[in-house]
Short mmCIF file of C-alpha atoms and ligand atoms in Angstrom, two decimals:
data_model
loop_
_atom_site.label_atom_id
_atom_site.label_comp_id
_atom_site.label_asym_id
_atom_site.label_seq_id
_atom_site.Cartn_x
_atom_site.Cartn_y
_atom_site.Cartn_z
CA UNK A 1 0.00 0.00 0.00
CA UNK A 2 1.23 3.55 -0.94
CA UNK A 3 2.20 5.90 2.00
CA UNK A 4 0.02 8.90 2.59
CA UNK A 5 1.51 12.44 2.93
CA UNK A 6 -0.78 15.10 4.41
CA UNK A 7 0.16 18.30 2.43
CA UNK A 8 -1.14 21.50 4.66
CA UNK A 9 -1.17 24.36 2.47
CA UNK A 10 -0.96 21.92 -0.70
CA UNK A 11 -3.73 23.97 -3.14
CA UNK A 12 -0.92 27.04 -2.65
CA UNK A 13 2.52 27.56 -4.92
CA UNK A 14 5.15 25.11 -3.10
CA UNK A 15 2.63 23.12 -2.28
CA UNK A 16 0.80 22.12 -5.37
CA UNK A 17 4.45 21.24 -6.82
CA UNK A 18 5.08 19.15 -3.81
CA UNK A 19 1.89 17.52 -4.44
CA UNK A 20 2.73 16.15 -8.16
CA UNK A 21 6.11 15.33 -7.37
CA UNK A 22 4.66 13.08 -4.63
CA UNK A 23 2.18 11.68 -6.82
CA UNK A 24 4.43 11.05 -9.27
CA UNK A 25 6.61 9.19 -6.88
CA UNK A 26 3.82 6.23 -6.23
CA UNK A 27 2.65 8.32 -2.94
CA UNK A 28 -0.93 9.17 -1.80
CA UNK A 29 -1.37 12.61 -1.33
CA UNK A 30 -4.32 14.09 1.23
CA UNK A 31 -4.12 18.12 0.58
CA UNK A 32 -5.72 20.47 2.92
CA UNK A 33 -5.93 24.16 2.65
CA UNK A 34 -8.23 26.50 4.05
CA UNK A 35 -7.71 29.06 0.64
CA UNK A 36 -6.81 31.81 2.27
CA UNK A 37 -4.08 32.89 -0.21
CA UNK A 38 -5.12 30.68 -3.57
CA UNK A 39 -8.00 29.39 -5.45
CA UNK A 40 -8.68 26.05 -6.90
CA UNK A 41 -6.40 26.71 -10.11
CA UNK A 42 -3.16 24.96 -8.87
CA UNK A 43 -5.18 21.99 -7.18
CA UNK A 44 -6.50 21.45 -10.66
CA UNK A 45 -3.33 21.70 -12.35
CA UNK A 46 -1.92 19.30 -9.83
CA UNK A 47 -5.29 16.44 -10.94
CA UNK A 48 -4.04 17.38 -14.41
CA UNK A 49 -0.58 16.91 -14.84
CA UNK A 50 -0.71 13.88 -12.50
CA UNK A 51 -4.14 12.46 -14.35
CA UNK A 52 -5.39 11.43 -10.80
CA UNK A 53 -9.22 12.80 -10.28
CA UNK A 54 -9.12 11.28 -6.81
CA UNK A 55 -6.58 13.41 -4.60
CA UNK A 56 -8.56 14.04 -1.88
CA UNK A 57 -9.22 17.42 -0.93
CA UNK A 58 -9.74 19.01 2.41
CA UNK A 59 -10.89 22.70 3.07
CA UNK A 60 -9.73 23.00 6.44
CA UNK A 61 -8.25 25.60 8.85
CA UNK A 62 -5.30 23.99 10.92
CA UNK A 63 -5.96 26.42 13.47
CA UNK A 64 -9.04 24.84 13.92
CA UNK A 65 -7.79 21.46 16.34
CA UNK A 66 -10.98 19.68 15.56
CA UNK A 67 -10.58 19.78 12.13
CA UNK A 68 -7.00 18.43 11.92
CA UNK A 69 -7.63 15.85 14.67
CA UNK A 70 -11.03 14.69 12.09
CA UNK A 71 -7.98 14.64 9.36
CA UNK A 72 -5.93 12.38 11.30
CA UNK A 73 -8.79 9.94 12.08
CA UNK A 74 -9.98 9.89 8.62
CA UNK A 75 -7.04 9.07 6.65
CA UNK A 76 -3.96 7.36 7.74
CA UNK A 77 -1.17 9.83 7.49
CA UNK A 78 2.57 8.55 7.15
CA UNK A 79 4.14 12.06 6.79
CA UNK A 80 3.03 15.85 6.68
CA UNK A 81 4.43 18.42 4.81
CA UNK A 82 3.29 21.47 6.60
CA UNK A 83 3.19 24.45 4.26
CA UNK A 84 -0.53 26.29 6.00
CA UNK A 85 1.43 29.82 6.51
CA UNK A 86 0.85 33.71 5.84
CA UNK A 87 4.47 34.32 3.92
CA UNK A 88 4.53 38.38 3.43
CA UNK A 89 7.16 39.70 5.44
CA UNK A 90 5.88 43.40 4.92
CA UNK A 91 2.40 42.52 6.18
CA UNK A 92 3.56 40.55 9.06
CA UNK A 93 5.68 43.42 10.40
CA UNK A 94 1.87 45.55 10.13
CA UNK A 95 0.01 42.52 11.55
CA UNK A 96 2.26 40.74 13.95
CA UNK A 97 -0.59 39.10 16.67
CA UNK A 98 -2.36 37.89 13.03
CA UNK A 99 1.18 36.45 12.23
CA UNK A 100 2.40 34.54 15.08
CA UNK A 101 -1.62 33.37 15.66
CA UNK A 102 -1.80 31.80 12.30
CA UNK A 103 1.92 30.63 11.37
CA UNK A 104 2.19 29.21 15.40
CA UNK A 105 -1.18 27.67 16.23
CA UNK A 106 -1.22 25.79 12.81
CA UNK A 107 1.56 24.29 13.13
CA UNK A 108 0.94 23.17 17.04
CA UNK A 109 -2.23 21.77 16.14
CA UNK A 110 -0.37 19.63 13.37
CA UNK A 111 1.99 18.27 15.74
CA UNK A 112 -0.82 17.50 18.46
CA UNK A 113 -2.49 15.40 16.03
CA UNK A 114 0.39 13.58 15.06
CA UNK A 115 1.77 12.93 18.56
CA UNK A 116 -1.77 11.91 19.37
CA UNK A 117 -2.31 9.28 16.57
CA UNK A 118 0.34 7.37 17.44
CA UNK A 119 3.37 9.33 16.02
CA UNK A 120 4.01 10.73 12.98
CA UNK A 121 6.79 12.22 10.47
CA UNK A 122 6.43 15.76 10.34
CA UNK A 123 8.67 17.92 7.23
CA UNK A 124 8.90 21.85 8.34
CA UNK A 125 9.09 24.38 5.29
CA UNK A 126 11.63 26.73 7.17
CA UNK A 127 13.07 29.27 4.92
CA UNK A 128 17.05 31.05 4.41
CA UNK A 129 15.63 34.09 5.70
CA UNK A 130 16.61 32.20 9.92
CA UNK A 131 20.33 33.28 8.86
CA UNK A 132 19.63 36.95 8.34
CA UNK A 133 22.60 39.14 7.22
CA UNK A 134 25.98 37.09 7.83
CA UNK A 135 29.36 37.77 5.64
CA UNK A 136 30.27 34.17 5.89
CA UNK A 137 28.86 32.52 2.44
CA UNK A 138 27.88 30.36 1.71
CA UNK A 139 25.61 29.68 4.89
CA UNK A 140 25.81 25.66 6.19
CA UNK A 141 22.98 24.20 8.26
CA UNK A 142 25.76 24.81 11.44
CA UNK A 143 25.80 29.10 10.66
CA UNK A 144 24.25 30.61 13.36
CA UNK A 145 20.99 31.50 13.29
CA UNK A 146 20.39 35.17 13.62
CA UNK A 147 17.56 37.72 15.47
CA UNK A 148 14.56 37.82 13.09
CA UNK A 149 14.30 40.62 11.18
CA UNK A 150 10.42 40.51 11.10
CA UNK A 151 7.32 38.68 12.73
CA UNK A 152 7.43 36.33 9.56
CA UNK A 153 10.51 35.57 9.74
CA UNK A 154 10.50 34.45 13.68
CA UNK A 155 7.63 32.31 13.23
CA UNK A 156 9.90 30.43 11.09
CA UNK A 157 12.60 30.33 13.87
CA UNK A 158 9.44 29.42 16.69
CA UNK A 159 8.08 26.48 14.31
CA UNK A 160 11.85 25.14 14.29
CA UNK A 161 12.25 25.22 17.49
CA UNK A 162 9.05 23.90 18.57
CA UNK A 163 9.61 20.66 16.05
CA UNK A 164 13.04 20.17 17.74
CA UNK A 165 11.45 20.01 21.05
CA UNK A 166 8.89 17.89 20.35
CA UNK A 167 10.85 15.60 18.66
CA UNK A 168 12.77 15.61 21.94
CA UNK A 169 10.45 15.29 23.92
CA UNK A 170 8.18 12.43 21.99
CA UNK A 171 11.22 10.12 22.10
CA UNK A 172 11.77 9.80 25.68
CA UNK A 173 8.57 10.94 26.92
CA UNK A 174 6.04 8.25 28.09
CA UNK A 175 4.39 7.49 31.51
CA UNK A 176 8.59 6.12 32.85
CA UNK A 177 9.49 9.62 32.35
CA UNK A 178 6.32 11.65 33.99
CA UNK A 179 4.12 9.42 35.57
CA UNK A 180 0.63 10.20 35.14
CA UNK A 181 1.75 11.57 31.65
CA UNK A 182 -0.18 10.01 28.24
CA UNK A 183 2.18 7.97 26.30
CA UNK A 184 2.32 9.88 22.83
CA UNK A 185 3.49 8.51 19.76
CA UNK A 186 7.22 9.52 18.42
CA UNK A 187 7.14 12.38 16.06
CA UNK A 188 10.44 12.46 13.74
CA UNK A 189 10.88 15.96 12.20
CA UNK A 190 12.71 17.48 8.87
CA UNK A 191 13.30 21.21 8.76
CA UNK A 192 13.71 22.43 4.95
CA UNK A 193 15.28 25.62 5.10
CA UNK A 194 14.58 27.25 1.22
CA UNK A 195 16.26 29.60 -0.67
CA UNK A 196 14.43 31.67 -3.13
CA UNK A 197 12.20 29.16 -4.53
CA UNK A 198 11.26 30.94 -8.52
CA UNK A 199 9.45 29.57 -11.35
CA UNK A 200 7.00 27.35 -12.44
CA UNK A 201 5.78 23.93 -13.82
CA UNK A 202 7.07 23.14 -17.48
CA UNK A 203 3.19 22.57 -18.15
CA UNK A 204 2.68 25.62 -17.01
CA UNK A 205 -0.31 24.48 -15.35
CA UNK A 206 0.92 25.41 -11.96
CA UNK A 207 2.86 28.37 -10.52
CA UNK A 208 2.62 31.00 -8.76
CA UNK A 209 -0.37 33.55 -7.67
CA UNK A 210 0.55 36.66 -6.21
CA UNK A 211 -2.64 38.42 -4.97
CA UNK A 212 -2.41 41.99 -5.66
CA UNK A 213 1.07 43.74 -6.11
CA UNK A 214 4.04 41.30 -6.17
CA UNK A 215 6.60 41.28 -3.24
CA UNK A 216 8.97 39.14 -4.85
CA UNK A 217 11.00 39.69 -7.97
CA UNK A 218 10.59 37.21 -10.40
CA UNK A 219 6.46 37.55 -10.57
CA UNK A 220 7.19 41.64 -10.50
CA UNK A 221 9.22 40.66 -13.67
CA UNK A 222 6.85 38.45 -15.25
CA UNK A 223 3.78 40.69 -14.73
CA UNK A 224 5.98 43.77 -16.08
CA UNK A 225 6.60 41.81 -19.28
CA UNK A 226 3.37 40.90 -19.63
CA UNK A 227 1.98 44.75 -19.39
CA UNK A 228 0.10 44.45 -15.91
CA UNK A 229 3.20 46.40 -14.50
CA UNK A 230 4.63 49.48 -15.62
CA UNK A 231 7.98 49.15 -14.82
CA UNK A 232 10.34 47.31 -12.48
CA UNK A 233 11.62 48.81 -9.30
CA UNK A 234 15.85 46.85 -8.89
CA UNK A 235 15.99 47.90 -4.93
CA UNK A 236 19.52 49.39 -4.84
CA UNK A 237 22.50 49.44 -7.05
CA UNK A 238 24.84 50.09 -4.55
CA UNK A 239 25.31 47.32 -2.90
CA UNK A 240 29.38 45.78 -2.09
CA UNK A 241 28.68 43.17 -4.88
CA UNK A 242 29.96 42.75 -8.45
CA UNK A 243 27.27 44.78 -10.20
CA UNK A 244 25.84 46.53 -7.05
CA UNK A 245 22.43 44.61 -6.82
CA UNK A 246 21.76 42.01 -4.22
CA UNK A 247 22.99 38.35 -4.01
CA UNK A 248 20.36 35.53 -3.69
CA UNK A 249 20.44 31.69 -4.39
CA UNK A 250 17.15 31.19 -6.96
CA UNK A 251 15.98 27.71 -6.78
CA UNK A 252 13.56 26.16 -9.15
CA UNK A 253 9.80 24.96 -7.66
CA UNK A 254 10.43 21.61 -9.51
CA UNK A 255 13.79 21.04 -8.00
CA UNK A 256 12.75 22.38 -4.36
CA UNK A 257 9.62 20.23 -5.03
CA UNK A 258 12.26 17.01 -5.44
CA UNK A 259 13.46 18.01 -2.50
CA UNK A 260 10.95 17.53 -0.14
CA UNK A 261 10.12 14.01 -2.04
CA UNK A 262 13.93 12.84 -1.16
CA UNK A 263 13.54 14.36 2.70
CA UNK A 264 10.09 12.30 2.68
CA UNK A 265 11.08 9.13 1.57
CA UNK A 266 14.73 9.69 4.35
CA UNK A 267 12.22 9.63 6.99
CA UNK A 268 9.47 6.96 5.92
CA UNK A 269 12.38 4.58 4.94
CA UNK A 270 13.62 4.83 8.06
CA UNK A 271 16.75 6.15 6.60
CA UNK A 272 17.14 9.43 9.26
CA UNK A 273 20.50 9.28 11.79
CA UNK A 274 18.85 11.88 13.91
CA UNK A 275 15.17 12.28 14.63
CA UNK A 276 15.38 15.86 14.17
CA UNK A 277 17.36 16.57 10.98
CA UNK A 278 17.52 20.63 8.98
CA UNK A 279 18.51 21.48 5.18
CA UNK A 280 19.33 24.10 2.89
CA UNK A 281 17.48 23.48 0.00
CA UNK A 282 18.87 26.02 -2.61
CA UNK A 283 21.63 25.69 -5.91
CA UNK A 284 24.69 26.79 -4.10
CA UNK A 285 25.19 29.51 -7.17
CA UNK A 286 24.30 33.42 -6.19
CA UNK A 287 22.93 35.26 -8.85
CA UNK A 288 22.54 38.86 -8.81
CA UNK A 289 19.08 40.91 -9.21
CA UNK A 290 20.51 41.99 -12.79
CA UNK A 291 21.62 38.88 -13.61
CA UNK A 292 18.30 37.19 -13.17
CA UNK A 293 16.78 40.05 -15.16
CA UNK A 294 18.83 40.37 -18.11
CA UNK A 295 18.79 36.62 -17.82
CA UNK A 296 14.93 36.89 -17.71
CA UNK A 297 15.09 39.31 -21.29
CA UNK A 298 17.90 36.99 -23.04
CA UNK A 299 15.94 33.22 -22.58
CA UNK A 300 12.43 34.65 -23.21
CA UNK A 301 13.62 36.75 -26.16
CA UNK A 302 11.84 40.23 -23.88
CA UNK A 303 13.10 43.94 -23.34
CA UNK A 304 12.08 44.54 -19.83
CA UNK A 305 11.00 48.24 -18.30
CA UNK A 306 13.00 48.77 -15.26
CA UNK A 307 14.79 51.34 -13.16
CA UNK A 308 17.12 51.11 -10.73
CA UNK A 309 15.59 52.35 -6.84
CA UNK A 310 16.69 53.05 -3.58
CA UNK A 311 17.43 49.67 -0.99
CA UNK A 312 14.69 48.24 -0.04
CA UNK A 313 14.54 47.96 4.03
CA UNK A 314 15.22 44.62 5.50
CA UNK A 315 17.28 43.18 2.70
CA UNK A 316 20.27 41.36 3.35
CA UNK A 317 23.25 41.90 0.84
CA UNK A 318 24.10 38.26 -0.28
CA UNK A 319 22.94 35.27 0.76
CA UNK A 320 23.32 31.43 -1.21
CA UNK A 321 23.30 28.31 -0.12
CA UNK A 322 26.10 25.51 0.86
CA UNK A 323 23.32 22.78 -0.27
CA UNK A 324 26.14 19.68 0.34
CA UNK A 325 24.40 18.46 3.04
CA UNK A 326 21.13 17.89 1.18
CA UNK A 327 23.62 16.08 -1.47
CA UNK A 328 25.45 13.88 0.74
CA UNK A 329 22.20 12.97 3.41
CA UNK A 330 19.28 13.03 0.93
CA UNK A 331 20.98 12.50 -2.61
CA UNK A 332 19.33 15.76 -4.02
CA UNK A 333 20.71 18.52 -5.62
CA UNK A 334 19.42 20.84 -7.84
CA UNK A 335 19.30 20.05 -12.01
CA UNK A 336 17.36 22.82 -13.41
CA UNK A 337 19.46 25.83 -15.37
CA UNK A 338 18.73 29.69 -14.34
CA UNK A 339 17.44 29.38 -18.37
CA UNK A 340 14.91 26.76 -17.67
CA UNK A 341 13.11 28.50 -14.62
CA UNK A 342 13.13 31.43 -16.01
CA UNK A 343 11.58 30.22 -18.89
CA UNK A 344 9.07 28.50 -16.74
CA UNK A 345 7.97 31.66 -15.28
CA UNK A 346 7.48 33.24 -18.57
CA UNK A 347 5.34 30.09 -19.63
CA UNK A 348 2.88 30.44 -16.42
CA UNK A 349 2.52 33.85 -17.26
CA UNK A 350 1.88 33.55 -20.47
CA UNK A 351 -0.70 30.95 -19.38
CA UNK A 352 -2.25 32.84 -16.69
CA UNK A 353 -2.97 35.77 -19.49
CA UNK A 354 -4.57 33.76 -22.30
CA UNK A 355 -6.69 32.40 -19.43
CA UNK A 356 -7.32 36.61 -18.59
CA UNK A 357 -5.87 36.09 -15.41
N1 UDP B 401 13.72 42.91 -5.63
C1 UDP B 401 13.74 44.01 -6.48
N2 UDP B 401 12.55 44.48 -6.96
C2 UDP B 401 11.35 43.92 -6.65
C3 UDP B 401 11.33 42.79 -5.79
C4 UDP B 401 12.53 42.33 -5.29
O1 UDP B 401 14.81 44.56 -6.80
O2 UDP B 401 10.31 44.41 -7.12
C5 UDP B 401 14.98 42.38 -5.11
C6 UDP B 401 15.08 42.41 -3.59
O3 UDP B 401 15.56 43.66 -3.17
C7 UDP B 401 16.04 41.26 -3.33
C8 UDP B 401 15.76 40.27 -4.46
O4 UDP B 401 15.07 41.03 -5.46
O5 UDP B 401 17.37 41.70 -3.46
C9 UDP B 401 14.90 39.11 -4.03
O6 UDP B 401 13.74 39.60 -3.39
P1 UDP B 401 12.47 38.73 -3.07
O7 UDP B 401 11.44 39.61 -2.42
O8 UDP B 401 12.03 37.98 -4.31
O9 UDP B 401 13.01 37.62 -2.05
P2 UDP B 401 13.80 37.77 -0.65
O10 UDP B 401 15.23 37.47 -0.95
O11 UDP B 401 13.56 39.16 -0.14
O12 UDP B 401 13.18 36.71 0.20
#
């Protein structure tokens, strides 16, 4: 019998790729989303590409205990891949109590469940963004993590910690170590920390949608090229780099999607060496903001409006991966070229306009 992954957040961008690159693997895939941030569209992209009309589909809230504890009864779940987040670092730094309510209470109600039906395996999508500004890059899975730099961005850091610990605590803990206490079931945990995940499906019948104006550059680019945006804004040309524009580590949705398939199948093979195990998930190669745009213009055969602008606050210089670890532990690195995602993203767009989007 197949081995069932709960996706939380699985009708959204990361998770709808996650979702056909599970499928695709020979595992059964529950999604559950509550559609805050999406609609339907990439949860029937995911039934297309994959030609399976049976994925169930949950419309849940995992704040909602009840709900996630109905989820756990009704299907049984080998793994969860917990994606059910707000992930706008701007509005989080308006709306922190919505923030921390939403990103943290999810999440705990996730790993109540799974501690409470008997143990489960439990995949975090952390994010770069826990290392903050550091001038030793690459960043390994031992840099330091540093101070948050927004609400966001320390729910990430909370839902780490709070895996570790009750991975911890879920090993040892039983009725020997508190009496009186329930025994729970062991919950083994994988923290995915992500670069800057870009791109799309080569069907282009997934990617991303950004409601309203884009935070993040490569839909900004897209939508300029495609009219809906006058012109793009490059925050800051004065950077210490080679051209002056910030330093990032771009990852491709497929590849990053691969990812969490290899981390998956590391835990449910029994294959982990601790129970509480963290990776970069990113190419290793830092591109700069003008690379990836005259990139963008040369692959897609495009002129693109833009204009250089002052920083934009919060943003770290340079930051890229040192994804070995994923290599050696998981045997995953990433395959896709700069050319291919970018391509990708001009595809989805392209998609999402003849479809008036
Ligand atoms: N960026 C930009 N113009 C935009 C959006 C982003 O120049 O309209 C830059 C941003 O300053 C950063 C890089 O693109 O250097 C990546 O930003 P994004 O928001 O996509 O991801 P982040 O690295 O902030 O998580």
């Amino acid at each position: 019998m197949a081995k069932r992954v709960l996706v939380s957040g699985g009708a959204g961008y990361i998770g709808s790729h996650v979702s056909v690159e599970l499928i695709q693997a020979g595992y059964d895939v529950v999604v559950a989303d509550n559609m805050s941030n999406c609609d339907m569209t990439c949860f029937e992209g995911v039934k297309k590409i994959t030609g399976r009309n049976d994925i169930p589909f949950e419309k849940i809230d995992c704040c909602d205990y009840e709900s996630v504890d109905k989820l756990f009864t009704d299907f049984r779940i080998d793994a969860v891949i917990h994606f059910a987040a707000f992930k706008a670092v701007g509005e989080s730094v308006a709306e922190p109590v919505k923030y921390y309510k939403n990103n943290l209470m999810s999440f705990l109600n996730i790993l109540d469940a799974a501690k409470s039906h008997g143990g489960c395996n439990v995949l975090f999508s952390s994010s770069a963004t826990v290392y903050g500004e550091t001038d030793k890059l690459p960043v390994t899975e031992q840099s330091e993590r540093q101070p948050a730099t927004s609400p966001y961005g320390n729910t990430k850091q909370i839902c780490e910690d709070i895996l570790r610990d009750t991975v911890k605590a879920t090993a040892v803990y039983g009725d020997e170590v508190m009496p009186g206490l329930d025994r729970q079931g062991p919950v083994k945990g994988i923290a995915l920390r992500y670069f800057n995940p870009i791109g799309a499906h080569p069907s282009a019948l997934i990617g991303e949608l950004p409601r309203g104006v884009p935070n993040n550059l490569v839909p900004y680019i897209t939508q300029t090229a495609a009219g809906k945006r006058e012109c793009l804004s490059i925050f800051g040309n004065d950077y210490p780099t080679p051209d002056g524009t910030c330093l990032r580590d771009y990852i491709d949705i497929v590849d990053l999607a691969k990812a969490h398939v290899a981390a998956v199948s590391r835990m449910l093979d029994g294959k982990m060496e601790e129970d509480y195990e963290i990776y970069n998930i990113g190419t290793g190669r830092p591109v700069s903001v003008l690379e990836l745009v005259t990139t963008f213009e040369k692959v897609n055969g495009l002129k693109l409006n833009y204009k250089f602008a002052p920083r934009r606050a919060g943003d770290v210089t340079a930051i890229w991966a040192d994804p070995s670890l994923a290599e050696k532990k998981l045997g995953w690195k990433a395959g896709r070229t700069i050319d291919q995602t970018l391509e990708s993203a001009w595809k989805w767009e392209c998609h999402l306009k003849e479809t008036s989007r």
